XYZ file of N, CA and C in Angstrom:
750
model
N -166.534 20.736 29.588
C -165.610 21.618 30.293
C -164.510 20.801 30.937
N -163.258 21.175 30.713
C -162.135 20.434 31.268
C -162.021 20.676 32.762
N -161.727 19.587 33.522
C -161.522 19.722 34.960
C -160.047 19.834 35.307
N -159.159 19.727 34.291
C -157.737 19.971 34.498
C -157.499 21.477 34.557
N -156.672 21.902 35.506
C -156.470 23.329 35.731
C -155.003 23.677 35.563
N -154.737 24.952 35.363
C -153.372 25.399 35.087
C -152.962 26.434 36.128
N -152.699 25.961 37.340
C -152.303 26.852 38.419
C -150.783 26.982 38.473
N -150.322 28.188 38.756
C -148.884 28.435 38.897
C -148.482 28.670 40.353
N -149.417 29.152 41.174
C -149.085 29.495 42.553
C -150.345 29.486 43.413
N -150.151 29.769 44.704
C -151.257 29.739 45.656
C -152.333 30.761 45.320
N -151.922 31.922 44.841
C -152.901 32.958 44.492
C -153.858 32.478 43.413
N -153.323 31.737 42.424
C -154.179 31.188 41.367
C -155.246 30.266 41.955
N -154.819 29.408 42.889
C -155.747 28.447 43.489
C -156.829 29.168 44.286
N -156.432 30.099 45.129
C -157.406 30.794 45.979
C -158.384 31.628 45.155
N -157.898 32.217 44.077
C -158.791 32.974 43.192
C -159.807 32.043 42.538
N -159.338 30.882 42.082
C -160.235 29.920 41.444
C -161.284 29.428 42.436
N -160.860 29.123 43.654
C -161.794 28.660 44.684
C -162.907 29.679 44.894
N -162.539 30.940 44.950
C -163.526 32.000 45.173
C -164.415 32.209 43.952
N -163.792 32.298 42.774
C -164.547 32.604 41.553
C -165.474 31.468 41.135
N -165.043 30.223 41.380
C -165.787 29.063 40.881
C -166.600 28.354 41.964
N -166.687 28.955 43.139
C -167.504 28.403 44.232
C -167.119 26.968 44.592
N -165.820 26.729 44.707
C -165.336 25.419 45.154
C -165.710 25.237 46.624
N -166.198 24.047 46.980
C -166.678 23.791 48.341
C -165.614 23.112 49.202
N -164.869 22.169 48.598
C -163.839 21.443 49.340
C -162.547 21.366 48.532
N -161.434 21.285 49.244
C -160.148 20.920 48.656
C -159.811 19.527 49.164
N -159.586 18.604 48.241
C -159.264 17.219 48.587
C -157.748 17.070 48.631
N -157.220 16.838 49.821
C -155.774 16.686 50.026
C -155.392 15.244 49.718
N -154.534 15.047 48.724
C -154.145 13.692 48.309
C -152.645 13.484 48.488
N -152.291 12.299 48.985
C -150.889 11.899 49.050
C -150.820 10.385 48.957
N -149.643 9.872 48.685
C -149.465 8.445 48.404
C -148.716 7.776 49.552
N -149.189 6.597 49.988
C -148.457 5.872 51.024
C -147.326 5.061 50.394
N -146.527 4.412 51.231
C -145.344 3.706 50.737
C -145.676 2.565 49.774
N -146.726 1.747 50.029
C -147.068 0.692 49.060
C -147.692 1.209 47.765
N -148.031 2.510 47.711
C -148.541 3.067 46.465
C -150.038 3.268 46.403
N -150.689 3.365 47.550
C -152.135 3.592 47.597
C -152.396 5.053 47.946
N -153.266 5.702 47.173
C -153.565 7.109 47.404
C -154.419 7.267 48.656
N -154.083 8.275 49.467
C -154.825 8.617 50.676
C -155.410 10.027 50.500
N -156.414 10.357 51.307
C -156.987 11.701 51.154
C -157.735 12.143 52.393
N -157.901 13.445 52.538
C -158.870 14.032 53.457
C -159.305 15.373 52.881
N -160.475 15.841 53.317
C -161.052 17.070 52.773
C -160.824 18.260 53.696
N -160.580 19.411 53.093
C -160.492 20.677 53.811
C -161.573 21.595 53.240
N -162.458 22.148 54.063
C -163.443 23.101 53.536
C -162.754 24.259 52.828
N -163.240 24.604 51.660
C -162.588 25.642 50.856
C -162.538 26.982 51.580
N -163.511 27.241 52.449
C -163.518 28.514 53.185
C -162.347 28.609 54.155
N -161.732 27.456 54.482
C -160.589 27.444 55.401
C -159.249 27.566 54.683
N -159.270 27.518 53.359
C -158.022 27.550 52.594
C -157.485 28.977 52.537
N -156.241 29.136 53.015
C -155.577 30.436 52.960
C -154.105 30.237 52.619
N -153.338 31.314 52.646
C -151.922 31.229 52.286
C -151.167 30.249 53.179
N -151.612 30.116 54.439
C -150.924 29.234 55.382
C -150.925 27.785 54.908
N -152.005 27.366 54.236
C -152.052 25.987 53.749
C -150.930 25.725 52.758
N -150.604 26.708 51.943
C -149.576 26.541 50.914
C -148.164 26.754 51.467
N -148.045 27.612 52.464
C -146.722 27.911 53.011
C -146.347 26.979 54.160
N -147.313 26.706 55.052
C -147.039 25.892 56.236
C -147.507 24.456 56.079
N -148.395 24.202 55.135
C -148.867 22.853 54.876
C -149.949 22.380 55.825
N -150.255 21.097 55.725
C -151.239 20.429 56.573
C -150.542 19.323 57.351
N -150.802 19.244 58.647
C -150.205 18.201 59.479
C -151.072 16.939 59.441
N -150.407 15.779 59.616
C -151.153 14.530 59.726
C -150.348 13.533 60.550
N -151.015 12.462 60.954
C -150.417 11.425 61.796
C -149.735 10.381 60.919
N -148.418 10.467 60.795
C -147.682 9.539 59.944
C -147.635 8.122 60.468
N -147.916 7.913 61.766
C -147.883 6.556 62.322
C -149.094 5.739 61.891
N -150.126 6.403 61.381
C -151.333 5.700 60.943
C -151.306 5.353 59.455
N -150.215 5.705 58.773
C -150.065 5.416 57.346
C -149.020 4.323 57.167
N -149.356 3.303 56.379
C -148.465 2.153 56.199
C -147.085 2.568 55.700
N -146.058 2.080 56.410
C -144.688 2.291 55.967
C -144.084 3.618 56.360
N -144.820 4.446 57.116
C -144.307 5.770 57.465
C -143.685 5.776 58.865
N -144.197 6.554 59.788
C -143.527 6.837 61.044
C -143.965 5.937 62.198
N -143.066 5.847 63.227
C -143.433 5.225 64.496
C -144.305 6.204 65.276
N -145.035 5.684 66.257
C -146.019 6.513 66.949
C -145.379 7.642 67.750
N -144.122 7.452 68.203
C -143.483 8.493 69.006
C -142.893 9.614 68.146
N -142.943 9.450 66.828
C -142.462 10.492 65.915
C -143.436 10.623 64.746
N -144.710 10.720 65.092
C -145.763 10.575 64.083
C -146.052 11.839 63.282
N -145.669 13.009 63.781
C -146.027 14.250 63.092
C -145.366 14.348 61.722
N -146.179 14.597 60.707
C -145.682 14.794 59.351
C -146.420 15.982 58.735
N -145.832 16.556 57.690
C -146.400 17.746 57.065
C -146.607 17.524 55.573
N -147.732 18.007 55.058
C -148.074 17.907 53.641
C -148.014 19.285 52.995
N -147.300 19.369 51.863
C -147.163 20.623 51.119
C -147.772 20.435 49.729
N -148.676 21.321 49.296
C -149.372 21.118 48.020
C -148.505 21.396 46.799
N -148.761 20.617 45.756
C -148.209 20.882 44.427
C -149.368 21.416 43.589
N -149.451 22.725 43.452
C -150.626 23.339 42.819
C -150.751 22.960 41.350
N -149.649 22.563 40.718
C -149.704 22.196 39.298
C -150.457 20.888 39.070
N -150.694 20.129 40.146
C -151.367 18.832 40.016
C -152.883 18.929 40.138
N -153.423 20.109 40.351
C -154.840 20.269 40.689
C -155.781 19.931 39.531
N -156.890 19.299 39.885
C -157.984 19.099 38.928
C -159.282 18.909 39.709
N -160.400 19.134 39.052
C -161.698 18.994 39.703
C -162.108 17.528 39.775
N -162.602 17.135 40.930
C -163.090 15.772 41.102
C -164.355 15.588 40.258
N -164.365 14.604 39.342
C -165.539 14.429 38.472
C -166.698 13.697 39.130
N -166.528 13.234 40.379
C -167.528 12.358 40.982
C -168.193 12.903 42.244
N -167.532 13.749 42.993
C -168.067 14.167 44.289
C -169.321 15.030 44.130
N -170.226 14.912 45.089
C -171.489 15.654 45.032
C -171.258 17.156 45.127
N -170.332 17.567 45.982
C -169.982 18.979 46.105
C -168.751 19.277 45.246
N -168.657 20.492 44.759
C -167.536 20.870 43.900
C -166.230 20.766 44.686
N -165.361 19.872 44.249
C -164.163 19.523 45.015
C -162.925 19.627 44.143
N -161.932 20.325 44.646
C -160.663 20.511 43.949
C -159.640 19.546 44.525
N -159.134 18.638 43.699
C -158.117 17.670 44.123
C -156.731 18.270 43.911
N -155.872 18.166 44.930
C -154.481 18.603 44.811
C -153.585 17.531 45.419
N -152.546 17.126 44.705
C -151.552 16.209 45.248
C -150.586 16.971 46.151
N -150.265 16.346 47.271
C -149.361 16.947 48.247
C -148.105 16.087 48.388
N -146.974 16.741 48.626
C -145.730 16.057 48.956
C -145.522 16.123 50.461
N -144.741 15.185 50.989
C -144.591 15.035 52.436
C -143.232 15.565 52.880
N -143.235 16.291 54.003
C -142.005 16.833 54.576
C -141.945 16.553 56.076
N -140.717 16.557 56.593
C -140.498 16.489 58.034
C -140.835 17.860 58.620
N -141.752 17.936 59.588
C -142.161 19.248 60.092
C -141.088 19.969 60.907
N -140.074 19.232 61.360
C -139.036 19.840 62.187
C -137.856 20.338 61.356
N -137.481 19.572 60.334
C -136.345 19.970 59.492
C -136.787 20.598 58.180
N -138.049 20.405 57.822
C -138.621 20.849 56.549
C -137.965 20.161 55.353
N -137.305 19.031 55.598
C -136.702 18.257 54.522
C -137.749 17.337 53.891
N -137.603 17.046 52.591
C -138.505 16.077 51.960
C -138.428 14.727 52.667
N -139.568 14.076 52.818
C -139.629 12.793 53.513
C -139.156 11.678 52.588
N -138.212 10.879 53.066
C -137.544 9.890 52.210
C -138.473 8.781 51.736
N -139.587 8.539 52.434
C -140.497 7.453 52.048
C -141.734 7.948 51.295
N -141.734 9.199 50.951
C -142.817 9.747 50.131
C -142.562 9.371 48.676
N -143.444 8.586 48.044
C -143.203 8.172 46.655
C -142.972 9.339 45.695
N -143.630 10.470 45.907
C -143.411 11.629 45.017
C -141.988 12.164 45.180
N -141.485 12.143 46.408
C -140.121 12.609 46.643
C -139.100 11.629 46.068
N -139.393 10.343 46.159
C -138.506 9.336 45.562
C -138.381 9.578 44.060
N -139.514 9.848 43.420
C -139.501 10.128 41.981
C -138.713 11.395 41.675
N -138.912 12.440 42.477
C -138.195 13.703 42.257
C -136.690 13.517 42.428
N -136.287 12.734 43.438
C -134.855 12.479 43.669
C -134.255 11.676 42.522
N -135.007 10.706 42.012
C -134.515 9.898 40.895
C -134.291 10.765 39.660
N -135.215 11.683 39.402
C -135.064 12.582 38.255
C -133.863 13.508 38.441
N -133.679 14.000 39.665
C -132.539 14.881 39.940
C -131.222 14.128 39.798
N -131.200 12.860 40.255
C -129.974 12.065 40.146
C -129.620 11.805 38.687
N -130.617 11.447 37.891
C -130.367 11.216 36.466
C -129.722 12.440 35.832
N -130.267 13.599 36.129
C -129.728 14.833 35.556
C -128.302 15.083 36.021
N -128.016 14.751 37.306
C -126.678 14.997 37.849
C -125.618 14.106 37.224
N -126.016 12.927 36.712
C -125.046 12.013 36.109
C -124.571 12.481 34.741
N -125.359 13.326 34.098
C -125.024 13.769 32.754
C -125.450 12.798 31.671
N -126.026 11.660 32.066
C -126.499 10.689 31.072
C -127.618 11.295 30.229
N -128.510 12.000 30.906
C -129.633 12.660 30.230
C -130.196 13.712 31.171
N -130.877 14.686 30.605
C -131.507 15.686 31.468
C -132.984 15.393 31.700
N -133.561 14.503 30.881
C -134.977 14.158 31.010
C -135.181 12.697 30.646
N -136.087 12.042 31.353
C -136.451 10.659 31.036
C -137.970 10.550 31.060
N -138.529 9.909 30.061
C -139.981 9.807 29.952
C -140.457 8.388 30.257
N -141.628 8.302 30.876
C -142.226 7.027 31.240
C -143.677 7.007 30.773
N -144.089 5.865 30.243
C -145.475 5.718 29.822
C -146.049 4.412 30.339
N -147.052 4.503 31.186
C -147.687 3.300 31.731
C -148.643 2.700 30.705
N -148.612 1.381 30.582
C -149.579 0.687 29.731
C -150.726 0.250 30.637
N -151.745 1.082 30.714
C -152.800 0.923 31.720
C -153.883 -0.032 31.230
N -153.904 -1.227 31.795
C -154.900 -2.239 31.451
C -155.708 -2.607 32.689
N -156.925 -3.082 32.469
C -157.797 -3.415 33.592
C -158.921 -4.317 33.097
N -159.662 -4.878 34.038
C -160.835 -5.694 33.723
C -162.099 -5.007 34.228
N -163.201 -5.235 33.522
C -164.513 -4.768 33.967
C -165.316 -6.008 34.360
N -165.502 -6.201 35.662
C -166.236 -7.352 36.168
C -167.615 -6.931 36.665
N -168.573 -7.863 36.571
C -169.905 -7.643 37.122
C -169.990 -8.087 38.575
N -169.113 -8.986 38.967
C -169.185 -9.553 40.312
C -167.778 -9.958 40.738
N -167.389 -9.567 41.934
C -166.084 -9.941 42.486
C -166.297 -10.355 43.935
N -165.919 -11.591 44.273
C -166.037 -12.071 45.644
C -164.783 -12.838 46.024
N -164.382 -12.688 47.274
C -163.220 -13.427 47.756
C -163.290 -13.519 49.272
N -162.625 -14.529 49.814
C -162.574 -14.659 51.269
C -161.478 -15.643 51.647
N -160.949 -15.465 52.832
C -160.014 -16.408 53.427
C -160.438 -16.609 54.868
N -160.810 -17.835 55.208
C -161.251 -18.146 56.562
C -160.349 -19.223 57.150
N -160.686 -19.673 58.347
C -159.858 -20.687 59.010
C -159.901 -22.027 58.298
N -160.928 -22.247 57.476
C -161.033 -23.551 56.819
C -161.182 -23.470 55.306
N -161.100 -22.281 54.732
C -161.297 -22.175 53.280
C -160.726 -20.867 52.755
N -160.505 -20.848 51.460
C -160.090 -19.630 50.785
C -160.528 -19.694 49.332
N -161.006 -18.572 48.802
C -161.454 -18.587 47.411
C -161.512 -17.179 46.853
N -161.565 -17.115 45.520
C -161.933 -15.872 44.845
C -162.840 -16.228 43.674
N -163.696 -15.277 43.297
C -164.660 -15.511 42.230
C -164.872 -14.210 41.485
N -164.737 -14.244 40.165
C -165.027 -13.071 39.339
C -165.990 -13.481 38.228
N -166.782 -12.513 37.763
C -167.714 -12.816 36.680
C -167.864 -11.597 35.780
N -168.180 -11.863 34.512
C -168.369 -10.808 33.522
C -169.403 -11.262 32.511
N -170.247 -10.335 32.086
C -171.286 -10.660 31.112
C -170.702 -11.202 29.816
N -169.468 -10.779 29.472
C -168.894 -11.224 28.209
C -167.902 -12.374 28.388
N -167.805 -12.927 29.605
C -166.878 -14.028 29.846
C -167.231 -15.267 29.038
N -166.233 -15.891 28.457
C -166.444 -17.096 27.657
C -167.141 -18.182 28.466
N -166.855 -18.227 29.765
C -167.453 -19.253 30.619
C -168.965 -19.097 30.752
N -169.518 -17.955 30.308
C -170.964 -17.727 30.393
C -171.695 -18.015 29.082
N -171.040 -18.677 28.147
C -171.679 -18.929 26.850
C -172.884 -19.862 26.966
N -172.948 -20.648 28.022
C -174.054 -21.590 28.163
C -175.048 -21.247 29.248
N -174.898 -20.108 29.903
C -175.809 -19.812 31.012
C -177.114 -19.186 30.511
N -178.164 -19.346 31.299
C -179.431 -18.689 31.006
C -179.346 -17.238 31.460
N -179.806 -16.316 30.605
C -179.752 -14.896 30.922
C -181.118 -14.270 30.695
N -181.425 -13.228 31.441
C -182.694 -12.535 31.283
C -182.802 -11.972 29.866
N -183.877 -12.275 29.179
C -184.046 -11.853 27.796
C -183.385 -12.779 26.797
N -182.726 -13.807 27.309
C -182.058 -14.765 26.433
C -180.575 -14.496 26.304
N -179.807 -15.550 26.203
C -178.362 -15.438 25.992
C -178.115 -15.328 24.492
N -177.635 -14.163 24.054
C -177.444 -13.931 22.617
C -176.124 -14.481 22.102
N -175.297 -14.981 23.016
C -174.097 -15.691 22.587
C -172.888 -14.836 22.293
N -172.987 -13.518 22.479
C -171.843 -12.658 22.166
C -170.868 -12.630 23.336
N -170.067 -13.672 23.431
C -169.074 -13.789 24.491
C -167.675 -13.765 23.869
N -166.765 -13.122 24.558
C -165.389 -13.024 24.058
C -164.663 -14.331 24.310
N -164.116 -14.926 23.258
C -163.398 -16.180 23.404
C -162.086 -16.002 24.143
N -161.563 -17.102 24.674
C -160.267 -17.057 25.346
C -159.191 -16.618 24.353
N -158.392 -15.652 24.737
C -157.310 -15.111 23.893
C -157.840 -14.555 22.568
N -159.109 -14.130 22.543
C -159.717 -13.653 21.291
C -160.296 -12.252 21.428
N -159.854 -11.506 22.438
C -160.488 -10.234 22.715
C -159.828 -9.014 22.111
N -158.795 -9.215 21.289
C -158.060 -8.068 20.764
C -158.813 -7.425 19.606
N -159.434 -6.274 19.857
C -160.085 -5.429 18.855
C -161.405 -5.941 18.277
N -162.188 -6.814 18.922
C -163.469 -7.184 18.314
C -164.430 -5.999 18.349
N -165.300 -5.913 17.355
C -166.298 -4.835 17.345
C -167.491 -5.246 18.208
N -168.338 -4.291 18.621
C -169.590 -4.642 19.289
C -170.458 -5.474 18.342
N -171.298 -6.363 18.816
C -171.661 -6.557 20.221
C -170.753 -7.494 21.005
N -169.742 -8.102 20.350
C -168.803 -8.920 21.124
C -168.075 -8.042 22.139
N -167.676 -6.857 21.718
C -167.096 -5.881 22.637
C -168.247 -5.188 23.372
N -168.517 -5.632 24.584
C -169.646 -5.107 25.356
C -169.376 -3.725 25.947
N -168.112 -3.319 26.017
C -167.768 -2.160 26.843
C -167.212 -0.975 26.057
N -167.514 -0.911 24.755
C -167.018 0.201 23.941
C -167.547 1.542 24.450
N -168.835 1.620 24.757
C -169.417 2.872 25.255
C -168.846 3.240 26.620
N -168.646 2.247 27.465
C -168.080 2.504 28.790
C -166.664 3.060 28.675
N -165.861 2.486 27.776
C -164.494 3.009 27.588
C -164.526 4.438 27.052
N -165.517 4.740 26.199
C -165.662 6.122 25.723
C -165.909 7.072 26.894
N -166.801 6.683 27.804
C -167.074 7.523 28.978
C -165.820 7.690 29.825
N -165.102 6.602 30.025
C -163.861 6.667 30.795
C -162.861 7.608 30.132
N -162.712 7.465 28.824
C -161.749 8.289 28.083
C -162.097 9.766 28.187
N -163.382 10.093 28.086
C -163.799 11.491 28.181
C -163.498 12.069 29.557
N -163.764 11.297 30.608
C -163.462 11.778 31.960
C -161.959 11.958 32.143
N -161.171 11.040 31.616
C -159.714 11.150 31.717
C -159.209 12.374 30.968
N -159.744 12.613 29.773
C -159.334 13.789 29.002
C -159.738 15.076 29.710
N -160.935 15.090 30.267
C -161.387 16.270 31.000
C -160.508 16.567 32.207
N -159.867 15.530 32.724
C -159.001 15.697 33.892
C -157.541 15.927 33.516
N -157.265 16.053 32.217
C -155.934 16.465 31.793
C -155.074 15.424 31.121
N -155.505 14.161 31.073
C -154.703 13.145 30.396
C -154.909 13.233 28.885
N -153.830 13.038 28.142
C -153.902 13.039 26.679
C -154.100 11.604 26.198
N -155.334 11.250 25.918
C -155.658 9.883 25.523
C -155.252 9.651 24.072
N -154.562 8.541 23.837
C -154.122 8.193 22.486
C -155.065 7.193 21.825
N -155.512 6.184 22.577
C -156.504 5.253 22.044
C -157.036 4.383 23.179
N -158.188 3.763 22.927
C -158.804 2.856 23.891
C -159.343 1.654 23.129
N -159.203 0.459 23.714
C -159.655 -0.738 23.000
C -159.832 -1.909 23.957
N -160.534 -2.920 23.476
C -160.644 -4.184 24.190
C -159.302 -4.892 24.097
N -158.910 -5.539 25.186
C -157.657 -6.294 25.171
C -157.928 -7.769 24.880
N -156.853 -8.544 24.815
C -156.918 -9.911 24.302
C -157.731 -10.857 25.184
N -157.827 -10.566 26.481
C -158.483 -11.486 27.388
C -159.998 -11.426 27.323
N -160.643 -12.529 27.669
C -162.087 -12.536 27.838
C -162.431 -11.891 29.180
N -163.730 -11.738 29.447
C -164.140 -11.241 30.757
C -163.918 -9.767 30.971
N -163.909 -8.959 29.903
C -163.890 -7.510 30.065
C -162.530 -6.865 30.170
N -161.484 -7.483 29.610
C -160.166 -6.847 29.667
C -160.125 -5.635 28.732
N -159.573 -4.530 29.220
C -159.546 -3.286 28.447
C -158.208 -2.589 28.608
N -157.924 -1.687 27.678
C -156.711 -0.868 27.743
C -157.043 0.539 27.249
N -156.575 1.538 27.985
C -156.681 2.931 27.564
C -155.286 3.534 27.629
N -154.769 3.922 26.474
C -153.412 4.471 26.395
C -153.437 5.984 26.486
N -152.517 6.532 27.264
C -152.371 7.982 27.337
C -150.899 8.350 27.208
N -150.624 9.606 26.946
C -149.288 10.063 26.582
C -148.311 9.955 27.750
N -147.077 9.612 27.417
C -145.985 9.521 28.393
C -145.648 10.888 28.977
N -144.874 10.868 30.072
C -144.432 12.121 30.688
C -143.215 11.833 31.560
N -142.721 12.857 32.249
C -141.598 12.676 33.165
C -142.031 11.788 34.330
N -141.062 11.300 35.110
C -141.346 10.263 36.103
C -142.410 10.685 37.110
N -142.212 11.812 37.783
C -143.177 12.216 38.803
C -144.535 12.517 38.189
N -144.551 13.190 37.050
C -145.824 13.500 36.406
C -146.517 12.229 35.933
N -145.738 11.288 35.400
C -146.315 10.027 34.946
C -146.908 9.244 36.116
N -146.223 9.275 37.270
C -146.743 8.597 38.458
C -148.034 9.258 38.934
N -148.072 10.592 38.928
C -149.314 11.302 39.260
C -150.431 10.912 38.296
N -150.088 10.777 37.022
C -151.083 10.410 36.009
C -151.656 9.019 36.265
N -150.798 8.075 36.687
C -151.277 6.724 36.988
C -152.294 6.760 38.129
N -151.989 7.532 39.171
C -152.910 7.619 40.301
C -154.228 8.277 39.893
N -154.144 9.280 39.037
C -155.361 9.913 38.514
C -156.164 8.901 37.684
N -155.477 8.149 36.843
C -156.114 7.135 36.007
C -156.848 6.113 36.874
N -156.164 5.602 37.888
C -156.768 4.583 38.751
C -158.003 5.129 39.467
N -157.933 6.368 39.911
C -159.070 6.958 40.623
C -160.279 7.102 39.696
N -160.054 7.606 38.507
C -161.171 7.860 37.595
C -161.753 6.560 37.048
N -160.900 5.607 36.705
C -161.407 4.320 36.206
C -162.146 3.579 37.307
C-alpha cells in the first residue's frame, strides 16, 4: 500500500485522518542550514484552524532564524506534500510546512521552501523559461560502525563496514569469506561482493511507497558500502522536498 497521498485541500486531509484512524500529524519544516525539524500534533486536535491559521513556534530556537525578542513564527501546511510515516509506531501523517511572519503573514525570507518558491517565480518572470527541473544524485554509505570525537587533546573519526577492503584480513565470526569490495572497484558488482543488494531493495520499496519514482539502485564505485538510488527529477521545491524525504527514509 502506497503511503504517498493525493490531497488537494484541508478537507481532504481531515477526511483521511478520520477515515484512516490517523493518530498524529507530524509537522515538518527545514532550518536554514538544511536540517529537517519536526513536532507532533495529535490528530484529534487537527481542525480547519491548523490549515488557515497555522502552528506557532519559537523561531529563536532554530538555527539561522529569529532573535529572541522577535521569536514568534508561523507554520502553514502544504497538503500536497503529505505522506504516511513508514517507521513510527502510531499511524502518523507527515506534512511539510512553510514558514510565515505571524504579524505580516508574508513568507519568511530564510525558509528554504520559500527561497525555492521565489527562485522558481523569478525564473518564470525573466521569460527564460517557465519551468526548471532538478534531479539529485543521491549517494550514501552503509556503515556498521561510526565513531568520532574532538577533545582538548585529541580528535578522530572511525568508520567500518563488513565489505570494506581494509577488512580482508580480519577474523570474522563463521570465518572471513573474503568477499570485500576493492578500492575503486565497487561499481555494479553482483552479490556476494555486493553485500547490500537486499537492503537497497527495501529502501527502494519504502521510497516508492512514499511517492518517489525510483529509476534504479546500485552499488557505487567506493568500497565500504557506497550506494546510489536514483529517482526522477522534478521542479525545484518539489525536488528539495524529495531530497528531505529520501534522507529521512534512508
